[in-house]
Tab-separated table of C-alpha atoms in Angstrom:
chain	number	residue	atom	x	y	z
A	177	MET	CA	-19.691	10.614	3.128
A	178	ARG	CA	-16.362	12.274	3.899
A	179	SER	CA	-15.553	9.976	6.812
A	180	TRP	CA	-16.645	6.929	4.796
A	181	LEU	CA	-14.368	7.828	1.896
A	182	SER	CA	-11.454	8.542	4.208
A	183	SER	CA	-11.960	5.131	5.751
A	184	ALA	CA	-12.039	3.612	2.274
A	185	VAL	CA	-8.663	5.141	1.456
A	186	LEU	CA	-7.207	3.832	4.712
A	187	ALA	CA	-8.642	0.357	4.181
A	188	MET	CA	-7.292	0.278	0.655
A	189	ALA	CA	-3.803	1.118	1.888
A	190	VAL	CA	-3.692	-1.916	4.147
A	191	THR	CA	-5.478	-4.395	1.876
A	192	GLY	CA	-4.469	-7.947	2.612
A	193	MET	CA	-3.264	-7.102	6.097
A	194	ALA	CA	-6.144	-8.366	8.218
A	195	SER	CA	-5.637	-8.416	11.950
A	196	ALA	CA	-5.494	-11.630	13.934
A	197	GLN	CA	-9.032	-10.975	15.126
A	198	GLU	CA	-10.285	-11.029	11.521
A	199	MET	CA	-8.748	-14.340	10.512
A	200	HIS	CA	-8.338	-17.920	11.707
A	201	ILE	CA	-4.912	-17.880	13.320
A	202	ALA	CA	-4.580	-21.613	14.057
A	203	PRO	CA	-2.932	-22.463	10.694
A	204	PHE	CA	-0.263	-19.834	11.399
A	205	ALA	CA	0.584	-20.811	14.972
A	206	GLU	CA	2.847	-23.730	14.034
A	207	LEU	CA	4.526	-21.740	11.267
A	208	HIS	CA	5.034	-18.841	13.666
A	209	ALA	CA	6.699	-21.080	16.241
A	210	SER	CA	8.962	-22.567	13.576
A	211	ALA	CA	9.972	-19.140	12.244
A	212	MET	CA	10.657	-17.893	15.760
A	213	ALA	CA	12.877	-20.892	16.529
A	214	ALA	CA	14.794	-20.461	13.268
A	215	TYR	CA	15.380	-16.774	13.957
A	216	GLU	CA	16.496	-17.361	17.539
A	217	ALA	CA	18.947	-20.049	16.394
A	218	ALA	CA	20.359	-17.767	13.710
A	219	ALA	CA	20.637	-14.816	16.104
A	220	ALA	CA	22.536	-16.965	18.610
A	221	ASP	CA	25.085	-18.061	16.002
A	222	PRO	CA	27.832	-15.424	15.539
A	223	ASN	CA	28.603	-16.881	12.107
A	224	THR	CA	25.138	-16.140	10.718
A	225	TRP	CA	25.325	-13.851	7.699
A	226	SER	CA	23.458	-10.575	8.066
A	227	HIS	CA	21.221	-11.260	5.058
A	228	ASP	CA	20.299	-14.678	6.453
A	229	LEU	CA	19.526	-13.176	9.844
A	230	ALA	CA	17.407	-10.478	8.202
A	231	ALA	CA	15.443	-13.076	6.217
A	232	ARG	CA	14.764	-15.170	9.311
A	233	LEU	CA	13.790	-12.080	11.289
A	234	LEU	CA	11.328	-11.085	8.585
A	235	ASN	CA	9.743	-14.538	8.578
A	236	HIS	CA	9.452	-14.288	12.367
A	237	ALA	CA	7.899	-10.809	12.106
A	238	ILE	CA	5.351	-12.000	9.555
A	239	GLY	CA	4.398	-14.881	11.827
A	240	VAL	CA	3.980	-12.556	14.796
A	241	GLN	CA	1.877	-10.197	12.696
A	242	GLU	CA	-0.414	-13.004	11.549
A	243	VAL	CA	-0.902	-14.355	15.069
A	244	SER	CA	-0.696	-11.280	17.305
A	245	GLY	CA	-1.228	-8.245	15.059
A	246	HIS	CA	0.672	-5.178	13.928
A	247	ALA	CA	1.594	-3.800	17.350
A	248	ALA	CA	3.435	-6.991	18.297
A	249	ALA	CA	5.150	-7.232	14.907
A	250	LEU	CA	6.237	-3.598	14.596
A	251	PRO	CA	9.411	-3.823	16.759
A	252	LEU	CA	10.520	-6.835	14.733
A	253	LEU	CA	9.803	-5.089	11.430
A	254	GLU	CA	11.762	-2.064	12.644
A	255	ALA	CA	14.678	-4.308	13.634
A	256	HIS	CA	14.567	-5.936	10.184
A	257	TYR	CA	14.581	-2.472	8.595
A	258	ALA	CA	17.598	-1.464	10.712
A	259	ILE	CA	19.568	-4.545	9.621
A	260	LEU	CA	18.888	-3.890	5.949
A	261	ARG	CA	19.830	-0.224	6.284
A	262	ARG	CA	23.238	-1.375	7.527
A	263	ILE	CA	23.853	-3.959	4.803
A	264	ASP	CA	21.953	-2.478	1.839
A	265	GLY	CA	22.407	1.236	2.487
A	266	GLU	CA	19.934	4.038	3.082
A	267	ALA	CA	18.889	4.146	-0.581
A	268	GLY	CA	18.930	0.393	-1.237
A	269	LEU	CA	15.884	-1.252	-2.758
A	270	GLU	CA	15.870	-3.959	-0.080
A	271	THR	CA	15.945	-1.182	2.506
A	272	ALA	CA	12.995	0.477	0.781
A	273	ALA	CA	10.998	-2.771	0.847
A	274	ALA	CA	11.689	-3.149	4.579
A	275	SER	CA	10.666	0.470	5.125
A	276	GLU	CA	7.362	-0.180	3.352
A	277	ARG	CA	6.588	-3.003	5.765
A	278	VAL	CA	7.191	-0.666	8.701
A	279	TRP	CA	4.971	1.975	7.066
A	280	ARG	CA	2.102	-0.480	6.650
A	281	ALA	CA	2.256	-1.468	10.306
A	282	LEU	CA	2.415	2.161	11.458
A	283	PHE	CA	-0.493	3.092	9.203
A	284	ALA	CA	-2.602	0.138	10.331
A	285	LEU	CA	-1.967	1.170	13.952
A	286	GLY	CA	-3.109	4.734	13.284
A	287	ARG	CA	0.354	6.199	13.923
A	288	PHE	CA	0.016	8.482	10.940
A	289	ALA	CA	2.640	11.125	11.805
A	290	GLU	CA	5.267	8.379	12.128
A	291	ALA	CA	4.030	6.810	8.908
A	292	GLU	CA	4.406	10.173	7.191
A	293	ALA	CA	7.990	10.532	8.417
A	294	ASN	CA	8.775	7.004	7.240
A	295	ALA	CA	7.397	7.631	3.735
A	296	ARG	CA	9.127	10.993	3.407
A	297	GLU	CA	12.482	9.528	4.446
A	298	ARG	CA	12.080	6.667	1.981
A	299	TYR	CA	11.126	9.011	-0.840
A	300	ASP	CA	14.133	11.263	-0.226
A	301	ALA	CA	16.511	8.273	-0.239
A	302	LEU	CA	15.066	6.705	-3.387
A	303	ALA	CA	14.834	9.970	-5.313
A	304	ALA	CA	18.565	10.489	-4.761
A	305	ARG	CA	19.440	7.236	-6.565
A	306	ALA	CA	21.060	7.641	-9.965
A	307	ASP	CA	18.852	4.942	-11.524
A	308	PHE	CA	15.647	6.621	-10.264
A	309	PRO	CA	13.506	3.507	-9.555
A	310	ARG	CA	10.143	4.855	-10.634
A	311	ALA	CA	7.798	2.247	-9.146
A	312	GLN	CA	9.425	2.380	-5.712
A	313	ILE	CA	9.531	6.192	-5.698
A	314	ALA	CA	5.882	6.355	-6.752
A	315	ARG	CA	4.887	3.989	-3.929
A	316	ALA	CA	6.783	6.115	-1.410
A	317	LEU	CA	4.892	9.174	-2.653
A	318	LYS	CA	1.581	7.311	-2.441
A	319	HIS	CA	2.353	6.311	1.134
A	320	LEU	CA	3.253	9.914	1.923
A	321	ALA	CA	0.012	11.122	0.335
A	322	LEU	CA	-2.089	8.615	2.274
A	323	SER	CA	-0.366	9.538	5.517
A	324	VAL	CA	-1.193	13.216	5.159
A	325	HIS	CA	-4.632	12.567	3.636
A	326	ILE	CA	-5.713	10.703	6.756
A	327	GLN	CA	-4.394	13.602	8.860
A	328	ASN	CA	-6.821	15.878	6.958
A	329	ARG	CA	-4.135	17.826	5.090
A	330	PRO	CA	-5.459	17.877	1.516
A	331	ASP	CA	-3.094	20.650	0.418
A	332	ASP	CA	-0.202	18.284	1.118
A	333	ALA	CA	-1.841	15.060	-0.055
A	334	ALA	CA	-2.998	16.093	-3.525
A	335	PRO	CA	0.456	17.258	-4.742
A	336	ALA	CA	2.009	14.013	-3.487
A	337	PHE	CA	-0.537	11.915	-5.387
A	338	ALA	CA	-0.016	14.006	-8.528
A	339	HIS	CA	3.767	13.805	-8.180
A	340	ALA	CA	3.543	10.004	-7.913
A	341	LEU	CA	1.711	9.873	-11.245
A	342	ARG	CA	4.284	12.181	-12.840
A	343	VAL	CA	7.094	9.943	-11.602
A	344	LEU	CA	5.524	6.972	-13.398
A	345	GLY	CA	5.032	9.132	-16.476
A	346	ASP	CA	5.132	7.459	-19.877
A	347	HIS	CA	6.734	4.397	-18.299
A	348	ARG	CA	3.720	3.576	-16.174
A	349	TYR	CA	2.762	0.497	-18.194
A	350	ALA	CA	6.126	-1.232	-17.759
A	351	GLY	CA	6.505	-4.140	-15.339
A	352	ASP	CA	5.573	-3.496	-11.733
A	353	ARG	CA	4.747	0.133	-12.515
A	354	LEU	CA	1.326	-0.925	-13.786
A	355	ASP	CA	0.318	-2.193	-10.345
A	356	ALA	CA	1.730	0.962	-8.732
A	357	HIS	CA	-0.219	3.084	-11.215
A	358	ALA	CA	-3.526	1.390	-10.405
A	359	SER	CA	-2.942	1.659	-6.660
A	360	ILE	CA	-2.170	5.375	-6.894
A	361	LEU	CA	-5.155	6.122	-9.130
A	362	ASP	CA	-7.442	4.269	-6.719
A	363	ALA	CA	-6.373	6.324	-3.709
A	364	TYR	CA	-6.150	9.598	-5.638
A	365	ALA	CA	-9.695	9.247	-6.998
A	366	LEU	CA	-11.102	8.765	-3.499
A	367	HIS	CA	-9.022	11.646	-2.171
A	368	LEU	CA	-10.298	13.988	-4.894
A	369	ALA	CA	-13.876	12.895	-4.267
A	370	VAL	CA	-13.519	14.114	-0.691
A	371	HIS	CA	-11.203	17.092	-0.907
A	372	GLY	CA	-10.936	18.117	-4.543
A	373	SER	CA	-13.108	18.101	-7.608
A	374	PRO	CA	-15.571	15.199	-7.867
A	375	GLU	CA	-15.515	15.641	-11.645
A	376	GLU	CA	-11.736	15.200	-11.684
A	377	ALA	CA	-12.147	12.247	-9.337
A	378	LEU	CA	-14.486	10.628	-11.867
A	379	ASP	CA	-11.888	11.021	-14.615
A	380	ILE	CA	-9.209	9.453	-12.394
A	381	ALA	CA	-11.550	6.598	-11.443
A	382	MET	CA	-12.185	5.859	-15.123
A	383	GLN	CA	-8.429	5.869	-15.799
A	384	ASN	CA	-8.091	3.435	-12.917
A	385	LEU	CA	-10.487	1.015	-14.615
A	386	GLU	CA	-8.471	1.187	-17.835
A	387	VAL	CA	-5.269	0.360	-15.984
A	388	ARG	CA	-6.914	-2.457	-14.044
A	389	ALA	CA	-8.209	-3.963	-17.283
A	390	ARG	CA	-4.556	-4.153	-18.357
A	391	LEU	CA	-3.568	-5.749	-15.045
A	392	GLY	CA	-6.167	-8.485	-15.253
A	393	SER	CA	-9.335	-8.406	-17.283
A	394	GLU	CA	-12.773	-6.877	-16.991
A	395	ASP	CA	-13.997	-9.968	-15.153
A	396	SER	CA	-11.159	-10.101	-12.613
A	397	PRO	CA	-11.266	-9.102	-8.914
A	398	VAL	CA	-8.561	-6.536	-9.726
A	399	TYR	CA	-11.044	-4.800	-12.019
A	400	ALA	CA	-13.859	-5.184	-9.477
A	401	ARG	CA	-11.846	-3.191	-6.968
A	402	GLY	CA	-11.718	-0.324	-9.450
A	403	LEU	CA	-15.489	-0.569	-9.842
A	404	HIS	CA	-15.863	-0.064	-6.088
A	405	THR	CA	-13.776	3.098	-6.302
A	406	LEU	CA	-15.833	4.289	-9.260
A	407	ALA	CA	-19.049	3.654	-7.318
A	408	ALA	CA	-17.822	5.775	-4.404
A	409	VAL	CA	-16.988	8.653	-6.734
A	410	GLN	CA	-20.297	8.334	-8.604
A	411	HIS	CA	-22.159	8.399	-5.304
A	412	ARG	CA	-20.300	11.576	-4.323
A	413	LEU	CA	-21.486	13.153	-7.585
A	414	GLY	CA	-25.100	12.122	-6.932
A	415	MET	CA	-25.005	9.517	-9.720
A	416	ILE	CA	-26.913	7.022	-7.590
A	417	ASP	CA	-28.112	4.696	-10.371
A	418	ALA	CA	-24.632	4.578	-11.903
A	419	ALA	CA	-23.068	3.900	-8.506
A	420	LEU	CA	-25.456	1.008	-7.866
A	421	ALA	CA	-24.700	-0.402	-11.309
A	422	SER	CA	-20.952	-0.239	-10.624
A	423	LEU	CA	-21.396	-2.017	-7.284
A	424	GLU	CA	-23.594	-4.695	-8.852
A	425	ALA	CA	-21.004	-5.283	-11.580
A	426	ALA	CA	-18.263	-5.613	-8.956
A	427	GLN	CA	-20.359	-8.020	-6.901
A	428	ALA	CA	-21.034	-10.178	-9.952
A	429	ILE	CA	-17.291	-10.452	-10.581
A	430	TYR	CA	-16.568	-11.443	-6.986
A	431	LEU	CA	-19.353	-14.047	-6.990
A	432	SER	CA	-18.062	-15.505	-10.238
A	433	ALA	CA	-14.506	-15.651	-8.874
A	434	ASP	CA	-15.711	-17.535	-5.775
A	435	ARG	CA	-17.313	-20.306	-7.814
């Protein structure tokens, strides 16, 4: 159960980032070639603005990632991050977004110590901002928590998850913070089911469902994802019938969404 839940946390962190082997890459090949040509043309022109070059490089990196996977895309994502650090500053929000893309690639590649360093650096930079961007800081803390969770360091992971929730605080239902809140609760519930108190994990999983109902509705795939987390926690507690019911409810939502 422990290894399964750890894998669930990892998979959740990289949702939507399937490898080239898991998807049909043909539709992306032409787009990838076009993005590569546009980037190379921009890079060869000394009059290209830095922001324009960064945007074209990112499009190229995304194309490479879709076609060839994270390992091939990582150097490009790191180069994009370096450009934005120069033009947006260490604590810039565009820099933070570029850093997140690097973190996701590192995490997907299993380079967890480097992912941890990335998340910690991003958190330190964002926390120093006068405007204290709560959603971005909370995501950096979640990424830090996931990075140390997967390295089997629960004493470091749990405080980072808890700190992320404190950062969102009473403002957690505003704008993009709602999505950040749900994502953190999801990962924290699974972490607690493995390393902490399963009873506390159940409470967090139920909070996650409440937040996801706000994000979508109780018949949306967003809510179904929370039901999967709840089922994992219920199974950990020996609530087998309840876990099966949660999984069946999630499956019904997915089937309905596919129609």
